[in-house]
CSV table of C-alpha atoms in Angstrom, one decimal:
chain,number,residue,atom,x,y,z
A,1,MET,CA,60.4,95.6,97.2
A,2,LEU,CA,60.9,99.3,96.9
A,3,THR,CA,63.4,100.0,94.2
A,4,LYS,CA,66.2,102.4,93.8
A,5,ARG,CA,65.4,105.2,91.4
A,6,ILE,CA,67.3,106.5,88.4
A,7,VAL,CA,66.6,110.2,87.8
A,8,PRO,CA,67.7,112.1,84.7
A,9,CYS,CA,67.8,115.9,85.3
A,10,LEU,CA,67.0,118.4,82.6
A,11,ASP,CA,68.1,122.0,82.8
A,12,ILE,CA,65.5,124.3,81.4
A,13,LYS,CA,65.9,127.9,80.1
A,14,ASN,CA,63.0,129.8,78.6
A,15,GLY,CA,61.1,126.5,78.2
A,16,ARG,CA,64.0,124.8,76.3
A,17,THR,CA,66.6,122.3,77.5
A,18,VAL,CA,70.1,123.7,77.9
A,19,LYS,CA,73.5,122.1,78.1
A,20,GLY,CA,74.3,120.2,74.9
A,21,ILE,CA,72.1,117.2,74.4
A,22,ASN,CA,73.3,114.5,72.0
A,23,PHE,CA,70.4,112.3,71.0
A,24,VAL,CA,70.3,111.0,67.4
A,25,ASP,CA,66.7,110.0,67.9
A,26,LEU,CA,65.6,113.4,69.1
A,27,ARG,CA,63.9,115.5,66.4
A,28,ASP,CA,64.3,118.7,68.4
A,29,ALA,CA,67.2,118.6,70.9
A,30,GLY,CA,65.9,121.6,72.8
A,31,ASP,CA,62.4,120.2,73.4
A,32,PRO,CA,62.2,119.0,77.0
A,33,VAL,CA,58.9,117.2,76.5
A,34,GLU,CA,60.3,115.0,73.7
A,35,LEU,CA,63.4,114.3,75.8
A,36,ALA,CA,61.3,113.5,78.8
A,37,GLU,CA,59.2,111.0,76.8
A,38,ILE,CA,62.3,109.3,75.6
A,39,TYR,CA,63.7,109.0,79.1
A,40,ALA,CA,60.4,107.6,80.3
A,41,LYS,CA,60.4,104.9,77.6
A,42,LYS,CA,64.0,104.0,78.4
A,43,GLY,CA,63.1,103.2,82.0
A,44,ALA,CA,63.8,106.4,83.9
A,45,ASP,CA,62.0,106.2,87.3
A,46,GLU,CA,61.3,109.9,87.5
A,47,LEU,CA,62.5,113.2,86.1
A,48,VAL,CA,63.7,116.5,87.5
A,49,PHE,CA,63.3,119.7,85.6
A,50,LEU,CA,65.5,122.5,86.9
A,51,ASP,CA,64.5,125.9,85.5
A,52,ILE,CA,67.3,128.4,85.2
A,53,THR,CA,65.3,131.1,83.4
A,54,ALA,CA,65.9,134.5,84.9
A,55,THR,CA,63.4,136.6,83.0
A,56,GLU,CA,60.1,138.0,84.1
A,57,GLN,CA,58.2,135.5,81.9
A,58,LYS,CA,59.7,132.7,83.9
A,59,ARG,CA,56.6,131.6,85.7
A,60,LYS,CA,54.4,131.5,82.7
A,61,THR,CA,56.8,129.5,80.5
A,62,LEU,CA,57.5,127.1,83.3
A,63,ILE,CA,53.8,126.5,83.9
A,64,ASP,CA,53.3,125.9,80.1
A,65,LEU,CA,56.1,123.4,80.2
A,66,VAL,CA,54.8,121.6,83.3
A,67,LEU,CA,51.4,121.2,81.6
A,68,LYS,CA,52.9,119.8,78.4
A,69,VAL,CA,55.1,117.3,80.4
A,70,ALA,CA,52.1,116.2,82.5
A,71,GLU,CA,50.1,115.7,79.3
A,72,LYS,CA,52.7,113.5,77.6
A,73,VAL,CA,54.8,111.8,80.3
A,74,ASN,CA,53.5,108.8,82.4
A,75,ILE,CA,56.1,108.9,85.1
A,76,PRO,CA,56.5,111.3,88.1
A,77,PHE,CA,58.5,114.5,87.8
A,78,THR,CA,59.8,117.2,90.0
A,79,VAL,CA,60.2,120.9,89.2
A,80,GLY,CA,62.8,123.2,90.7
A,81,GLY,CA,64.6,126.5,90.2
A,82,GLY,CA,63.7,129.8,91.9
A,83,ILE,CA,60.6,128.6,93.6
A,84,SER,CA,60.0,130.8,96.6
A,85,SER,CA,56.4,131.0,97.6
A,86,VAL,CA,53.3,128.9,98.4
A,87,GLU,CA,51.6,130.4,95.4
A,88,ASP,CA,54.4,129.2,93.0
A,89,VAL,CA,54.1,125.7,94.4
A,90,GLU,CA,50.3,125.7,94.1
A,91,LEU,CA,50.5,126.7,90.5
A,92,LEU,CA,53.1,124.0,89.6
A,93,LEU,CA,51.3,121.2,91.4
A,94,ASN,CA,47.9,122.2,89.9
A,95,SER,CA,49.5,122.1,86.5
A,96,GLY,CA,50.6,118.5,87.0
A,97,ALA,CA,54.0,118.6,88.7
A,98,ASP,CA,54.3,115.8,91.2
A,99,LYS,CA,56.9,117.4,93.4
A,100,VAL,CA,58.7,120.7,93.7
A,101,SER,CA,62.2,121.2,94.8
A,102,ILE,CA,63.3,124.3,96.8
A,103,ASN,CA,66.8,125.3,97.5
A,104,SER,CA,68.0,128.9,98.3
A,105,SER,CA,64.5,130.0,99.3
A,106,ALA,CA,64.5,127.4,102.0
A,107,VAL,CA,67.8,128.5,103.4
A,108,LYS,CA,66.7,132.2,103.4
A,109,ASN,CA,63.3,131.3,104.9
A,110,PRO,CA,63.2,127.8,106.5
A,111,GLN,CA,59.5,128.4,107.5
A,112,LEU,CA,58.7,128.0,103.8
A,113,ILE,CA,59.4,124.2,104.2
A,114,SER,CA,56.8,123.8,106.9
A,115,ASP,CA,54.3,126.1,105.2
A,116,LEU,CA,54.5,124.0,102.0
A,117,ALA,CA,54.5,120.6,103.9
A,118,SER,CA,51.4,121.5,105.8
A,119,LYS,CA,49.5,122.8,102.8
A,120,PHE,CA,50.5,120.2,100.2
A,121,GLY,CA,52.0,117.3,102.2
A,122,SER,CA,55.6,116.4,102.8
A,123,GLN,CA,55.5,113.9,100.0
A,124,CYS,CA,55.7,116.6,97.3
A,125,ILE,CA,58.4,118.8,99.0
A,126,VAL,CA,62.0,118.1,98.0
A,127,VAL,CA,64.6,120.2,99.6
A,128,ALA,CA,67.7,120.5,97.4
A,129,ILE,CA,71.0,121.2,99.1
A,130,ASP,CA,74.3,122.1,97.4
A,131,ALA,CA,77.3,121.6,99.6
A,132,LYS,CA,81.1,121.4,99.5
A,133,GLN,CA,83.8,120.7,102.0
A,134,ILE,CA,85.6,123.6,103.6
A,135,ASP,CA,88.4,122.6,105.9
A,136,GLY,CA,87.0,119.1,106.2
A,137,GLU,CA,83.5,120.4,107.0
A,138,TRP,CA,80.5,120.0,104.7
A,139,MET,CA,79.0,123.5,104.3
A,140,VAL,CA,75.8,124.5,102.5
A,141,HIS,CA,76.3,126.7,99.4
A,142,LEU,CA,73.8,128.8,97.5
A,143,VAL,CA,73.5,129.9,93.8
A,144,GLY,CA,74.6,126.7,92.3
A,145,GLY,CA,77.4,126.3,94.8
A,146,LYS,CA,78.9,129.8,94.3
A,147,VAL,CA,77.9,131.4,97.5
A,148,PRO,CA,79.0,129.8,100.8
A,149,THR,CA,76.9,130.0,103.9
A,150,GLU,CA,77.7,129.5,107.6
A,151,ILE,CA,75.3,126.5,107.7
A,152,LYS,CA,76.7,123.0,108.2
A,153,LEU,CA,75.2,120.4,105.9
A,154,PHE,CA,74.4,117.9,108.5
A,155,ASP,CA,72.7,120.4,110.8
A,156,TRP,CA,70.7,121.8,107.9
A,157,VAL,CA,69.6,118.3,106.7
A,158,LYS,CA,68.3,117.5,110.2
A,159,LYS,CA,66.4,120.8,110.4
A,160,VAL,CA,64.9,120.3,107.0
A,161,GLU,CA,63.6,116.9,108.0
A,162,GLN,CA,62.1,118.4,111.1
A,163,LEU,CA,60.4,121.1,109.2
A,164,GLY,CA,58.6,118.6,107.0
A,165,ALA,CA,60.6,118.0,103.9
A,166,GLY,CA,59.7,114.7,102.1
A,167,GLU,CA,63.0,114.2,100.4
A,168,ILE,CA,66.5,115.6,100.2
A,169,LEU,CA,68.3,116.2,96.9
A,170,PHE,CA,71.9,116.4,97.9
A,171,THR,CA,74.5,117.7,95.4
A,172,SER,CA,78.1,117.6,96.3
A,173,MET,CA,79.8,120.6,94.6
A,174,ASP,CA,83.1,118.8,95.1
A,175,HIS,CA,81.9,116.0,92.9
A,176,ASP,CA,79.6,117.7,90.5
A,177,GLY,CA,81.0,117.7,86.9
A,178,THR,CA,84.0,115.6,87.8
A,179,LYS,CA,82.6,112.3,86.6
A,180,ASN,CA,84.6,110.6,89.3
A,181,GLY,CA,81.7,109.2,91.3
A,182,PHE,CA,79.2,110.4,93.9
A,183,ALA,CA,80.0,111.7,97.5
A,184,ASN,CA,79.3,108.3,98.9
A,185,GLU,CA,80.7,108.8,102.4
A,186,ALA,CA,78.6,111.9,103.0
A,187,LEU,CA,75.6,110.3,101.5
A,188,ALA,CA,75.9,107.2,103.7
A,189,TYR,CA,76.1,109.5,106.7
A,190,LEU,CA,73.0,111.5,105.6
A,191,SER,CA,71.1,108.3,105.1
A,192,GLU,CA,71.7,107.3,108.7
A,193,LEU,CA,71.1,110.8,110.0
A,194,VAL,CA,67.6,111.3,108.6
A,195,ASN,CA,64.6,109.1,107.9
A,196,ILE,CA,63.5,110.5,104.6
A,197,PRO,CA,64.7,109.5,101.2
A,198,ILE,CA,68.0,110.9,99.8
A,199,ILE,CA,68.5,111.6,96.1
A,200,ALA,CA,72.3,111.7,95.3
A,201,SER,CA,73.6,114.2,92.7
A,202,GLY,CA,77.0,115.2,91.4
A,203,GLY,CA,79.7,113.0,90.1
A,204,ALA,CA,78.1,110.3,87.9
A,205,GLY,CA,80.5,109.3,85.1
A,206,LYS,CA,80.1,105.5,84.7
A,207,ILE,CA,77.9,102.7,85.6
A,208,GLN,CA,80.1,101.6,88.6
A,209,HIS,CA,79.4,105.0,90.2
A,210,PHE,CA,75.7,104.2,90.4
A,211,THR,CA,76.4,100.8,91.9
A,212,ASP,CA,78.6,102.5,94.5
A,213,VAL,CA,76.1,105.3,95.3
A,214,PHE,CA,73.5,102.7,96.1
A,215,LEU,CA,75.7,100.1,97.9
A,216,LYS,CA,78.2,102.4,99.6
A,217,GLY,CA,76.3,105.7,99.6
A,218,LYS,CA,73.0,104.1,100.6
A,219,ALA,CA,71.2,106.5,98.4
A,220,ASP,CA,67.5,106.0,97.6
A,221,ALA,CA,67.8,107.6,94.1
A,222,ALA,CA,70.6,108.8,91.9
A,223,LEU,CA,70.3,111.9,89.7
A,224,ALA,CA,72.5,112.7,86.7
A,225,ALA,CA,72.4,114.9,83.6
A,226,SER,CA,75.2,114.8,81.1
A,227,VAL,CA,75.9,111.1,81.2
A,228,PHE,CA,72.4,110.5,80.0
A,229,HIS,CA,72.1,113.5,77.7
A,230,PHE,CA,75.3,112.5,75.9
A,231,LYS,CA,74.4,108.8,75.9
A,232,GLU,CA,77.6,107.9,77.8
A,233,ILE,CA,75.3,105.7,79.8
A,234,GLU,CA,72.0,104.2,78.5
A,235,ILE,CA,69.4,104.0,81.2
A,236,ASN,CA,68.2,100.5,80.3
A,237,ASN,CA,71.8,99.2,80.3
A,238,LEU,CA,72.5,100.9,83.6
A,239,LYS,CA,69.5,99.4,85.2
A,240,LYS,CA,70.3,95.9,84.0
A,241,GLU,CA,73.8,96.2,85.4
A,242,LEU,CA,72.5,97.4,88.8
A,243,LYS,CA,70.1,94.5,88.9
A,244,LYS,CA,73.0,92.1,88.3
A,245,ASN,CA,74.6,93.6,91.4
A,246,ASN,CA,71.5,92.7,93.4
A,247,ILE,CA,70.3,96.3,93.7
A,248,PRO,CA,66.5,96.4,93.7
A,249,ILE,CA,65.7,98.1,90.3
A,250,ARG,CA,62.5,98.3,88.2
A,251,LEU,CA,63.1,96.7,84.9
B,1,MET,CA,31.3,107.5,78.5
B,2,LYS,CA,31.1,110.2,81.1
B,3,ILE,CA,34.1,110.2,83.4
B,4,VAL,CA,34.1,112.6,86.3
B,5,ILE,CA,37.2,113.3,88.5
B,6,ILE,CA,35.9,114.7,91.9
B,7,ASN,CA,37.4,118.1,92.3
B,8,TYR,CA,37.5,119.0,96.0
B,9,GLY,CA,40.8,120.9,96.0
B,10,ALA,CA,43.0,118.0,97.1
B,11,GLY,CA,46.1,117.8,95.0
B,12,ASN,CA,47.3,116.8,91.6
B,13,ILE,CA,44.3,116.0,89.5
B,14,GLN,CA,45.6,117.3,86.2
B,15,SER,CA,47.8,114.3,85.8
B,16,ILE,CA,44.8,111.9,86.1
B,17,LYS,CA,42.9,113.9,83.5
B,18,PHE,CA,45.9,113.7,81.1
B,19,ALA,CA,46.3,110.0,81.7
B,20,ILE,CA,42.7,109.4,80.7
B,21,GLN,CA,43.2,111.6,77.6
B,22,ARG,CA,46.2,109.4,76.6
B,23,LEU,CA,43.8,106.5,76.7
B,24,GLY,CA,41.6,108.2,74.2
B,25,PHE,CA,38.9,109.3,76.7
B,26,ASP,CA,38.0,112.6,78.2
B,27,ALA,CA,37.3,113.4,81.9
B,28,ILE,CA,35.7,116.4,83.5
B,29,LEU,CA,36.7,117.8,86.9
B,30,SER,CA,33.7,118.5,89.0
B,31,ASP,CA,32.4,119.1,92.5
B,32,ASN,CA,28.8,119.2,91.3
B,33,ILE,CA,26.8,116.6,93.0
B,34,SER,CA,24.4,115.8,90.2
B,35,GLU,CA,27.2,115.7,87.7
B,36,ILE,CA,29.1,113.2,89.9
B,37,GLU,CA,25.9,111.1,90.4
B,38,GLN,CA,25.2,110.9,86.7
B,39,ALA,CA,28.8,109.9,85.6
B,40,ASP,CA,29.5,106.4,84.3
B,41,LYS,CA,32.8,106.3,86.1
B,42,VAL,CA,33.9,108.4,89.1
B,43,ILE,CA,37.6,109.0,90.1
B,44,PHE,CA,38.2,110.1,93.6
B,45,PRO,CA,41.8,111.5,93.8
B,46,GLY,CA,43.7,112.9,96.7
B,47,VAL,CA,47.1,114.1,97.6
B,48,GLY,CA,47.9,115.8,100.9
B,49,GLU,CA,46.7,115.5,104.4
B,50,ALA,CA,43.7,113.3,105.5
B,51,SER,CA,41.9,115.5,108.0
B,52,SER,CA,42.0,118.6,105.9
B,53,ALA,CA,40.9,116.7,102.8
B,54,MET,CA,38.0,115.2,104.9
B,55,ARG,CA,37.0,118.8,106.0
B,56,LYS,CA,36.9,119.8,102.4
B,57,LEU,CA,34.6,116.9,101.5
B,58,LYS,CA,32.3,117.7,104.5
B,59,ALA,CA,32.2,121.4,103.4
B,60,THR,CA,30.7,120.4,100.1
B,61,GLY,CA,28.5,117.5,101.3
B,62,LEU,CA,30.5,115.1,99.1
B,63,ASN,CA,31.2,113.0,102.2
B,64,THR,CA,27.6,111.7,102.2
B,65,ILE,CA,27.3,111.5,98.4
B,66,ILE,CA,30.4,109.4,97.6
B,67,PRO,CA,29.5,106.3,99.7
B,68,LYS,CA,26.0,106.2,98.0
B,69,LEU,CA,27.4,106.1,94.4
B,70,THR,CA,26.4,103.0,92.5
B,71,GLN,CA,28.7,103.3,89.4
B,72,PRO,CA,32.3,102.2,89.5
B,73,VAL,CA,34.4,104.6,91.7
B,74,LEU,CA,38.2,104.6,91.9
B,75,GLY,CA,39.9,106.2,94.8
B,76,ILE,CA,43.6,107.0,94.2
B,77,CYS,CA,46.2,107.4,97.0
B,78,LEU,CA,44.7,109.6,99.7
B,79,GLY,CA,41.3,109.1,97.9
B,80,MET,CA,41.5,105.3,98.7
B,81,GLN,CA,42.6,106.1,102.3
B,82,LEU,CA,39.6,108.4,102.8
B,83,MET,CA,37.3,105.6,101.7
B,84,CYS,CA,38.3,103.7,104.9
B,85,ASN,CA,36.7,104.0,108.3
B,86,TYR,CA,39.4,106.1,110.0
B,87,SER,CA,42.9,107.5,109.4
B,88,GLU,CA,45.6,108.1,112.0
B,89,GLU,CA,46.7,111.1,109.9
B,90,GLY,CA,45.0,114.0,111.7
B,91,SER,CA,42.9,111.4,113.6
B,92,THR,CA,40.0,111.7,111.2
B,93,SER,CA,37.0,109.6,110.4
B,94,GLY,CA,36.7,108.5,106.8
B,95,LEU,CA,33.9,107.7,104.4
B,96,GLY,CA,33.5,104.2,105.9
B,97,ILE,CA,33.3,102.4,102.6
B,98,PHE,CA,36.1,100.0,103.4
B,99,ASN,CA,36.1,98.5,106.8
B,100,ALA,CA,39.8,99.4,107.5
B,101,GLU,CA,41.9,101.9,109.4
B,102,VAL,CA,44.7,103.8,108.0
B,103,VAL,CA,47.9,103.8,110.0
B,104,LYS,CA,51.4,105.2,109.8
B,105,PHE,CA,54.5,103.3,108.6
B,106,ASP,CA,56.9,102.1,111.3
B,107,LYS,CA,59.4,104.8,112.3
B,108,LYS,CA,62.3,102.4,111.4
B,109,LEU,CA,61.4,102.8,107.7
B,110,LYS,CA,62.1,105.8,105.6
B,111,VAL,CA,58.8,107.7,105.5
B,112,PRO,CA,57.3,108.7,103.1
B,113,GLN,CA,57.7,105.6,101.0
B,114,ILE,CA,58.6,107.2,97.6
B,115,GLY,CA,59.2,105.3,94.5
B,116,TRP,CA,58.4,102.1,92.6
B,117,ASN,CA,57.3,99.0,94.4
B,118,GLN,CA,55.7,95.8,93.4
B,119,ILE,CA,52.0,94.8,93.6
B,120,LYS,CA,51.0,91.1,94.1
B,121,ASN,CA,48.1,88.9,95.0
B,122,LEU,CA,46.2,90.7,92.3
B,123,SER,CA,42.5,90.1,92.1
B,124,THR,CA,39.4,91.5,90.2
B,125,ASN,CA,39.2,92.8,86.6
B,126,LEU,CA,41.0,96.0,87.7
B,127,PHE,CA,44.2,94.0,87.2
B,128,LYS,CA,43.3,92.2,84.1
B,129,GLY,CA,46.4,91.7,82.0
B,130,ILE,CA,48.7,93.0,84.8
B,131,LYS,CA,51.3,90.5,85.8
B,132,GLU,CA,52.1,89.7,89.5
B,133,ASN,CA,54.9,91.7,91.0
B,134,GLU,CA,54.4,94.6,88.5
B,135,TYR,CA,55.9,97.9,89.6
B,136,MET,CA,53.8,100.9,90.5
B,137,TYR,CA,54.7,104.3,91.7
B,138,LEU,CA,53.8,105.1,95.3
B,139,VAL,CA,54.2,108.1,97.6
B,140,HIS,CA,52.7,107.7,101.0
B,141,SER,CA,53.4,107.8,104.8
B,142,TYR,CA,50.3,106.0,105.9
B,143,TYR,CA,49.0,102.7,104.8
B,144,VAL,CA,46.0,100.3,105.0
B,145,PRO,CA,46.8,97.0,106.7
B,146,LEU,CA,45.8,93.7,105.1
B,147,ASN,CA,42.1,93.2,105.3
B,148,LYS,CA,39.3,91.3,103.5
B,149,ASN,CA,38.8,94.0,100.9
B,150,ALA,CA,42.4,93.8,99.7
B,151,ILE,CA,42.8,93.1,96.0
B,152,ALA,CA,46.5,93.8,95.8
B,153,THR,CA,49.3,93.8,98.4
B,154,THR,CA,52.7,95.4,98.6
B,155,GLU,CA,55.7,95.0,101.0
B,156,TYR,CA,57.3,97.9,102.7
B,157,GLY,CA,58.5,96.8,106.1
B,158,ILE,CA,55.3,94.8,106.3
B,159,GLU,CA,52.9,93.5,103.7
B,160,TYR,CA,49.9,95.8,103.4
B,161,ALA,CA,46.9,96.4,101.2
B,162,SER,CA,47.8,98.4,98.1
B,163,ALA,CA,44.4,98.1,96.5
B,164,LEU,CA,40.9,97.6,97.9
B,165,GLN,CA,37.6,96.6,96.4
B,166,LYS,CA,34.0,96.4,97.8
B,167,ASP,CA,31.0,96.2,95.4
B,168,ASN,CA,31.4,99.1,93.0
B,169,PHE,CA,34.2,100.8,95.0
B,170,TYR,CA,37.8,100.4,94.1
B,171,GLY,CA,40.9,102.0,95.7
B,172,VAL,CA,44.5,102.0,94.8
B,173,GLN,CA,47.3,103.3,97.0
B,174,PHE,CA,49.7,103.7,94.0
B,175,HIS,CA,49.4,106.3,91.3
B,176,PRO,CA,48.3,104.5,88.1
B,177,GLU,CA,48.5,107.8,86.3
B,178,LYS,CA,52.3,108.0,87.1
B,179,SER,CA,53.0,104.3,86.7
B,180,SER,CA,54.0,104.1,83.1
B,181,ILE,CA,52.3,101.8,80.7
B,182,SER,CA,51.0,99.3,83.3
B,183,GLY,CA,49.5,102.1,85.3
B,184,GLU,CA,47.6,103.3,82.3
B,185,LYS,CA,46.4,99.8,81.7
B,186,ILE,CA,44.9,99.7,85.2
B,187,ILE,CA,43.1,103.0,84.5
B,188,LYS,CA,41.8,101.5,81.2
B,189,ASN,CA,40.6,98.4,83.0
B,190,PHE,CA,38.7,100.6,85.4
B,191,LEU,CA,37.1,102.5,82.6
B,192,GLU,CA,36.0,99.2,81.1
B,193,LEU,CA,34.4,97.9,84.3
B,194,SER,CA,30.7,97.2,84.3
B,195,HIS,CA,28.3,96.0,86.9
B,196,GLU,CA,28.7,92.4,85.7
B,197,ASN,CA,32.4,92.3,86.5
B,198,TYR,CA,32.6,93.7,90.0
B,199,THR,CA,33.0,90.2,91.4
B,200,ARG,CA,36.4,88.8,92.2
B,201,ASN,CA,38.2,86.5,89.9
């Protein structure tokens, strides 16, 4: 049976992990490769690297990182952050990334999704969407949720699927950072609306939230960062608990 | 041991090279016909769309070379699908090694299937030391129905062939290079295959 996925997300700046990371068994808390290896050993199903570097050397440092991760890590990983062209994606995939995630660039140029899907296949194109509710309506936001758009989340998700996205990474800006649980109602609706896998993001605080996001939110995968980085939740414990709740999980 | 990964511009081959390195071997990426013919082991990767991948193989003449290879050959993901007779994806003929047709998953399922699923009914030395129902990482929209070349099966809506074997040709739908320790074990098993142990166990 296809299992639900647990996906730690690492924020990367200039080739180093950012946000505090609290791992006693980590020799270098800023080394994304070492952290990725630890997560793979603990049972993470895949990894996401989100590059927030804003310098001109961005591309080169990111490619170096992707090569190092591919060399050491034996589970799949997605790379996102500022990817805006077919050339960017080609370089990342050729360096060993399994999937790429595009966000603002897809909103600005939806054609990019179909260009990427036809060249590389839908299976490696993740469209990340940040949204929050405005007057009861889920609206797409850009720049990490800071800039609102006129685009309705559910319209955009439908369009993204039609253009050839292989997966949706949905972050609820209303839930992100709250540690109060995922946006299960919106997630469940999304899951019915489209026929491609949904990765849920934003709101993980405790194990119960993951149980809920799979049972109530009907998500295919759940992404989280700080609860894993600060060891508030251990991936192997989390997966055992999910299994106890009859959620299909790889142990 | 000389290991060649066929490089025909179809997808993520760096990861396979790295996985082989983690096992203590080295592999070269090549589209050179004599280099491929002289290899001890050949890996035939593939990520992307079937008809365009087939066009690339035809452009280099690899489509006629691959079916004639006599050493162990391992097709991975799209590589395995291209080793079949025909694929619905882009309505393309394949290399005709496996007598099977590649078809699309039912619309009622989420497509692509992305993630970790179980392999069972394991047969041949490719799966030596791998337990039934082990998890492998899969990413695909098209699949090979059950057929007599199947050496592993997986369930997604229906039960389908997730690995195939005929003579010296092996194919896996999953990505062993991305399937943690068990996936690496399968690659190691492949690298240890010899003519004597092609037969089914």
